[in-house]
Short mmCIF file of C-alpha atoms in Angstrom, two decimals:
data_model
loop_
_atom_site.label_atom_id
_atom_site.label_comp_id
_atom_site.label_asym_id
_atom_site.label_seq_id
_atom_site.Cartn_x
_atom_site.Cartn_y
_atom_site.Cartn_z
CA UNK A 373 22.57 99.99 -66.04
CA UNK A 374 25.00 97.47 -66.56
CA UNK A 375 24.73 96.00 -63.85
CA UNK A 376 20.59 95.38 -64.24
CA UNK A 377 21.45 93.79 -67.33
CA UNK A 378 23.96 91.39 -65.65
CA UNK A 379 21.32 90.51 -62.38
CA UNK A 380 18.39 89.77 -65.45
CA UNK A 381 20.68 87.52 -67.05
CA UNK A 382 22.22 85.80 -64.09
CA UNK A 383 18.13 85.12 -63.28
CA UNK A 384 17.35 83.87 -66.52
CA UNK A 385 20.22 81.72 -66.84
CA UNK A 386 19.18 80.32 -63.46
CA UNK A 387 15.94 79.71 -64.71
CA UNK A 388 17.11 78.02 -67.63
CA UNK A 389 19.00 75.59 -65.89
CA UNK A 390 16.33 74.90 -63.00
CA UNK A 391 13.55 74.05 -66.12
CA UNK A 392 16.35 71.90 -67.94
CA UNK A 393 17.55 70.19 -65.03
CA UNK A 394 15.06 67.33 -63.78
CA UNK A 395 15.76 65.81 -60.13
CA UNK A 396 13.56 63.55 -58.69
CA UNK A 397 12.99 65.36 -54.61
CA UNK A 398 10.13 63.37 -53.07
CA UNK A 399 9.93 65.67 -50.21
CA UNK A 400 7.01 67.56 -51.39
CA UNK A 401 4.81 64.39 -51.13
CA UNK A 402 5.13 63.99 -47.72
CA UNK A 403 3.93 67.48 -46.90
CA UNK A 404 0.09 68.18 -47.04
CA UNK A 405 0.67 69.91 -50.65
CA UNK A 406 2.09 66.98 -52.50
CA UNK A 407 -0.22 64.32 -50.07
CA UNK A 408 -3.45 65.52 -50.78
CA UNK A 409 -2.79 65.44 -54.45
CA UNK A 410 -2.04 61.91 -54.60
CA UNK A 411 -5.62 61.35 -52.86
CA UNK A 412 -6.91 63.58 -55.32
CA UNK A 413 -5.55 61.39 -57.84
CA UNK A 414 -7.00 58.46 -56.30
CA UNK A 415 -10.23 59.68 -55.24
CA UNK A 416 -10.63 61.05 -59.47
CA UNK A 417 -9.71 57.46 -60.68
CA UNK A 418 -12.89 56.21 -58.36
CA UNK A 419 -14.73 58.77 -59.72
CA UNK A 420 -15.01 58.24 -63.66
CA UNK A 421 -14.35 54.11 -62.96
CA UNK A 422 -17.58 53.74 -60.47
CA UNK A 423 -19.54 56.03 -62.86
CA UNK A 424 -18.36 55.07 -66.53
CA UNK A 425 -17.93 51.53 -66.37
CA UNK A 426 -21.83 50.86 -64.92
CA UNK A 427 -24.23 48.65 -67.00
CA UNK A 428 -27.70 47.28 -65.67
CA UNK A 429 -30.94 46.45 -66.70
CA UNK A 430 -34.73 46.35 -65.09
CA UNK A 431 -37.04 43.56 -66.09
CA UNK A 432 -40.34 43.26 -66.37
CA UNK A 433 -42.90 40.55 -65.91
CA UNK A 434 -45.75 40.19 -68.37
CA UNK A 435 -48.88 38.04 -68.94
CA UNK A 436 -52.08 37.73 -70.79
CA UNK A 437 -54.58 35.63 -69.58
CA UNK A 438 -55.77 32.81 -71.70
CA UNK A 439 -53.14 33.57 -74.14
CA UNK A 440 -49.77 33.67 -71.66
CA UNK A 441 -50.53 32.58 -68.33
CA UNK A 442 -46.86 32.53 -66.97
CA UNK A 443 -45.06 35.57 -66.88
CA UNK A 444 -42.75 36.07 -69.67
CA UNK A 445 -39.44 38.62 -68.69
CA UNK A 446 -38.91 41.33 -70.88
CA UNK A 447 -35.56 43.79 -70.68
CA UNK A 448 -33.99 46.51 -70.95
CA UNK A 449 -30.31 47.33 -71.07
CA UNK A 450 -28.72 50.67 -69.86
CA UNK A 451 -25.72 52.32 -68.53
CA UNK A 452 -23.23 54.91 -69.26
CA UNK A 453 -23.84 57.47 -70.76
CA UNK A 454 -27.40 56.35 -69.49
CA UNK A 455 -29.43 57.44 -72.98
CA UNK A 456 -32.49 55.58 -71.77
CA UNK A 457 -34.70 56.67 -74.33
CA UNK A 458 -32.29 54.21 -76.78
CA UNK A 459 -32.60 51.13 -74.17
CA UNK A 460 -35.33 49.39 -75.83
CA UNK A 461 -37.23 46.24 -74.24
CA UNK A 462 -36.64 42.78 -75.90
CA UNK A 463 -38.37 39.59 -75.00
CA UNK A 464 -36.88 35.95 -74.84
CA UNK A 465 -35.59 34.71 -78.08
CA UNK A 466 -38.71 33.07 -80.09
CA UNK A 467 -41.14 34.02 -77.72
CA UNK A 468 -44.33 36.48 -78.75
CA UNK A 469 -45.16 37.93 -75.73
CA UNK A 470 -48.69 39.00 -75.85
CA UNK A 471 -48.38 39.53 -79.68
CA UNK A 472 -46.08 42.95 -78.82
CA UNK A 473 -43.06 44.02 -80.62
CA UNK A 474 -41.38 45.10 -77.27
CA UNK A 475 -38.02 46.20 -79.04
CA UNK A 476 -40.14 49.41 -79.99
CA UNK A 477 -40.68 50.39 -76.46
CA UNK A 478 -37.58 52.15 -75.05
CA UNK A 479 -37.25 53.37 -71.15
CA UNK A 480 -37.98 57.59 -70.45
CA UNK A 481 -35.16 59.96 -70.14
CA UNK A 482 -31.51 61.23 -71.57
CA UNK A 483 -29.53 61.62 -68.80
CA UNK A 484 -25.99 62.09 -71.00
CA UNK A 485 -25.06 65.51 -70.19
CA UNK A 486 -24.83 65.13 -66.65
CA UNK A 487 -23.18 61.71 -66.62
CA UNK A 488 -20.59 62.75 -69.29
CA UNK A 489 -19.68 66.21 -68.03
CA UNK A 490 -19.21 64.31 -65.16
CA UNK A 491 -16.57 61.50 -65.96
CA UNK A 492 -14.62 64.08 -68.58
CA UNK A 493 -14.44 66.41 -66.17
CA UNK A 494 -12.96 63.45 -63.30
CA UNK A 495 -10.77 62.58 -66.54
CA UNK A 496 -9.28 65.96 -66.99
CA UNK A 497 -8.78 66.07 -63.36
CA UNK A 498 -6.63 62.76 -62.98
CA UNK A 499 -4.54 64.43 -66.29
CA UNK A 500 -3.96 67.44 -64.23
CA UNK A 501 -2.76 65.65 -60.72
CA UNK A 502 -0.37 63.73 -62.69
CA UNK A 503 0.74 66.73 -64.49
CA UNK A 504 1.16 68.68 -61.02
CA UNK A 505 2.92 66.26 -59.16
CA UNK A 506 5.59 65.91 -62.02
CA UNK A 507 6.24 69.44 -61.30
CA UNK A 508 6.26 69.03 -57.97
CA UNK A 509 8.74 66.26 -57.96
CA UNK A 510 10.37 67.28 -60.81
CA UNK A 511 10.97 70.56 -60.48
CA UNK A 512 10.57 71.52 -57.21
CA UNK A 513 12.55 74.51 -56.97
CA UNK A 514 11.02 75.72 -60.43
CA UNK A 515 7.71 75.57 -58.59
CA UNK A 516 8.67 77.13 -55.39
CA UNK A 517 11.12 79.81 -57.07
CA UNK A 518 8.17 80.95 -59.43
CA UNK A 519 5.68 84.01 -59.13
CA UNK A 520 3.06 82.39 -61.43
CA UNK A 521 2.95 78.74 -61.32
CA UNK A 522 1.71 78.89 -58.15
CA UNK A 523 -0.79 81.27 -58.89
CA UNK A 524 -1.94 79.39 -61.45
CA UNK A 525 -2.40 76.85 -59.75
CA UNK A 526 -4.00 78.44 -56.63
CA UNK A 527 -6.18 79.40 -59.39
CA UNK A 528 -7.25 76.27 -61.18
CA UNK A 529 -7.74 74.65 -57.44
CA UNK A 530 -10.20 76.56 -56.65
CA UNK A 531 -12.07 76.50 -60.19
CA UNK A 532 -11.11 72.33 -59.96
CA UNK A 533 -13.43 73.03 -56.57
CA UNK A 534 -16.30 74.80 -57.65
CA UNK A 535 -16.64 72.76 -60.88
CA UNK A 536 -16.43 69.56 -58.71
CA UNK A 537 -19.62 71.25 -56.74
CA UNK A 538 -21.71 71.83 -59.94
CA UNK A 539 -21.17 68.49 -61.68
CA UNK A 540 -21.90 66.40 -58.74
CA UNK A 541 -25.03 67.97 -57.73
CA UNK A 542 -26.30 67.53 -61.51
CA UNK A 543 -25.11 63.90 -61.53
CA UNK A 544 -26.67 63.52 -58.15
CA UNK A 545 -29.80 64.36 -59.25
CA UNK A 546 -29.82 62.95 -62.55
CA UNK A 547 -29.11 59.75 -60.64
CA UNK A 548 -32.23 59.78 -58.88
CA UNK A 549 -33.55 60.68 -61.86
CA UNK A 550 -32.55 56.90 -63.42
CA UNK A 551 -33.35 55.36 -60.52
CA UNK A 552 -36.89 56.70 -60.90
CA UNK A 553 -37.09 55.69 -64.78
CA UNK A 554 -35.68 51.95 -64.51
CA UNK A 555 -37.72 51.66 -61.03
CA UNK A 556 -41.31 50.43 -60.15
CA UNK A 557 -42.99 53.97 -62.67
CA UNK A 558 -41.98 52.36 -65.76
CA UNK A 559 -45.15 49.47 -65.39
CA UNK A 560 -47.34 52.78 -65.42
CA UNK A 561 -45.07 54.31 -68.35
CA UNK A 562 -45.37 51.31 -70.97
CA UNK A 563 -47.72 51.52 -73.42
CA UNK A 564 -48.62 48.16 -74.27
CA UNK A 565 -49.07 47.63 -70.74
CA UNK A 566 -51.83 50.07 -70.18
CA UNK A 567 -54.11 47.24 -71.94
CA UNK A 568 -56.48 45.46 -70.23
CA UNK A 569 -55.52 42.12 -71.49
CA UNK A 570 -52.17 42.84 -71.03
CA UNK A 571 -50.57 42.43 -67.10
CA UNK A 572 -47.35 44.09 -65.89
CA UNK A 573 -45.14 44.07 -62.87
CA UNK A 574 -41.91 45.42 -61.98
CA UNK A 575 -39.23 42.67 -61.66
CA UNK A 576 -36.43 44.10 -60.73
CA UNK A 577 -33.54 46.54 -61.89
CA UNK A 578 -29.69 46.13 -61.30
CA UNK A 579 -28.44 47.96 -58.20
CA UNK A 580 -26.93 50.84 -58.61
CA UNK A 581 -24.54 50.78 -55.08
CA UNK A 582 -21.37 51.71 -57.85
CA UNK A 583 -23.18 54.94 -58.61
CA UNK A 584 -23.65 56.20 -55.78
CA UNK A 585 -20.20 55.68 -54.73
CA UNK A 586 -19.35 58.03 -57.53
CA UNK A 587 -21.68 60.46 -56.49
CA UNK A 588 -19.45 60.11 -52.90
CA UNK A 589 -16.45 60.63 -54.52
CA UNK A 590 -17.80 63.37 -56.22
CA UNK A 591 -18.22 65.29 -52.80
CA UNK A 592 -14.81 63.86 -51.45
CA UNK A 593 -13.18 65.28 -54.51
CA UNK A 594 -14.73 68.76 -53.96
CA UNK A 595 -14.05 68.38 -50.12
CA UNK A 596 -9.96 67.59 -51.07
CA UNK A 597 -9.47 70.23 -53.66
CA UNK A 598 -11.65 73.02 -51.11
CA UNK A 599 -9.41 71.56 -48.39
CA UNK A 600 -5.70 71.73 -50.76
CA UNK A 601 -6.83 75.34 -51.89
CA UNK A 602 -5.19 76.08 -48.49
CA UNK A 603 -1.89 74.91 -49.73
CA UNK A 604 -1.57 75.63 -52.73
CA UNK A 605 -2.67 79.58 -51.23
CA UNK A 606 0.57 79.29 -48.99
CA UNK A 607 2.79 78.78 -51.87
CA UNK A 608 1.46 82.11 -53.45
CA UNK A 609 3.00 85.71 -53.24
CA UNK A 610 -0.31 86.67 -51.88
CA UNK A 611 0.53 84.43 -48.67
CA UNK A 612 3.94 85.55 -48.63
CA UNK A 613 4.93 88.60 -50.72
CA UNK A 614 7.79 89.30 -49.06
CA UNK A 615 9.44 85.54 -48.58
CA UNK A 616 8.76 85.06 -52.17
CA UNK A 617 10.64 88.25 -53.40
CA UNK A 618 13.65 87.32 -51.35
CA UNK A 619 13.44 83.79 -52.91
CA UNK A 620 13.56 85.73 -56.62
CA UNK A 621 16.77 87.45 -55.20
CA UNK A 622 18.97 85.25 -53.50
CA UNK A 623 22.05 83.88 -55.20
CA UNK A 624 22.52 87.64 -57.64
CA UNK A 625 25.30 89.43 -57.62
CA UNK A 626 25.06 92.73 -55.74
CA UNK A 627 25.17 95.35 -57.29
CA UNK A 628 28.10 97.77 -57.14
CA UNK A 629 28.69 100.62 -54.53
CA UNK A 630 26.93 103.63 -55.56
CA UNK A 631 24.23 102.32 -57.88
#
């Protein structure tokens, strides 16, 4: 009994000074486990940039025949979180435009959830690879010596995974979704431009080549945390139940004869 008590608090003591100790060991980062979080890192950072710094705007052209014969621009301002139905139209400064108070007509559609689940959640990820590879730098041994770190992080990998699935399909599609409401439908979709006097065409609308890179990254980041799941699996007792249980016991004192 005595001897339990001794081997517990050996362990603990070792554990104690493995937590408190921090050494810099840069091995880890040049196998696949440590590697592929660095481009996870990378690949998040593209991810909420491309997606939360975007601002455009679609014009329109307007006329009315004898009053405006040239066509006046009128335009409307949008981008992240992509509330369209708050990007209202505005005309040239001291210009009456067919006698219509344009700022009153906004573009169709809130597409807010989807865009902000989507950068928070790319957020929370780039907070989390930092977060990991500090441990695994850090505290190597910690990491490798433990039953549950790596387990809980097997764990959040594979949630990290799914959840990169579901909010890059919904900003996918919301994304077509904008393209659709600041494209050629919204001459159709204006009010004042369903009157007869009044003529509308579709100028043009910013590109939007910087959000669909983050809808890329999107699928690369669900591709590299699908693909690290691997890994992180191998450092688990459920790879290696055995290795891991002679980890937890080497360097104890034997116990004596008998016991």
């Amino acid at each position: 009994m005595a001897s339990n008590i001794y081997l517990v608090r050996q362990r603990i003591s070792r554990l104690g000074q493995r937590m408190s100790s921090f050494q810099i060991n840069l091995n880890p980062l040049k196998e696949p486990l440590g590697f592929i979080k660095i481009l996870e890192l990378i690949a998040s950072i593209f991810t909420f940039a491309t997606c939360g710094g975007f601002k455009g705007k679609t014009e329109v052209l307007v006329n009315c025949p004898p009053e405006v014969t040239e066509n006046k621009t009128i335009t409307a301002s949008f981008g992240y979180p992509f509330r369209l139905n708050h990007a209202s139209f505005q005309a040239p400064p001291n210009v009456n435009v067919c006698g219509v108070s344009w700022d009153s007509h906004v573009l169709i559609g809130d597409y807010s959830s989807s865009a902000q689940f989507y950068v928070t959640f790319a957020v929370f990820v780039f907070l989390y690879c930092i977060a990991t590879l500090l441990l695994y730098v850090g505290y190597t041994n910690l990491y490798r010596d433990s039953r549950k770190l790596p387990m809980v992080d097997f764990v959040i990998t594979l949630v990290a995974t799914f959840l990169w699935l579901v909010s890059t399909s919904a900003w996918a599609k919301a994304l077509t979704d904008i393209k659709v409401s600041t494209g050629h439908s919204i001459v159709q979709e204006l009010l004042p431009c369903q009157q007869k006097d009044v003529h509308c065409y579709f100028g043009s609308v910013t590109s939007m080549g910087s959000l669909n890179v983050s809808v890329i990254f999107g699928f690369l980041n669900m591709i590299l945390w699908g693909g690290n799941a691997w890994f992180v699996y191998k450092e688990t007792s459920l790879h290696s139940p055995s290795n891991t249980s002679t980890a937890h016991g080497q360097g104890g004192v034997p116990p004596p004869a008998g016991i």
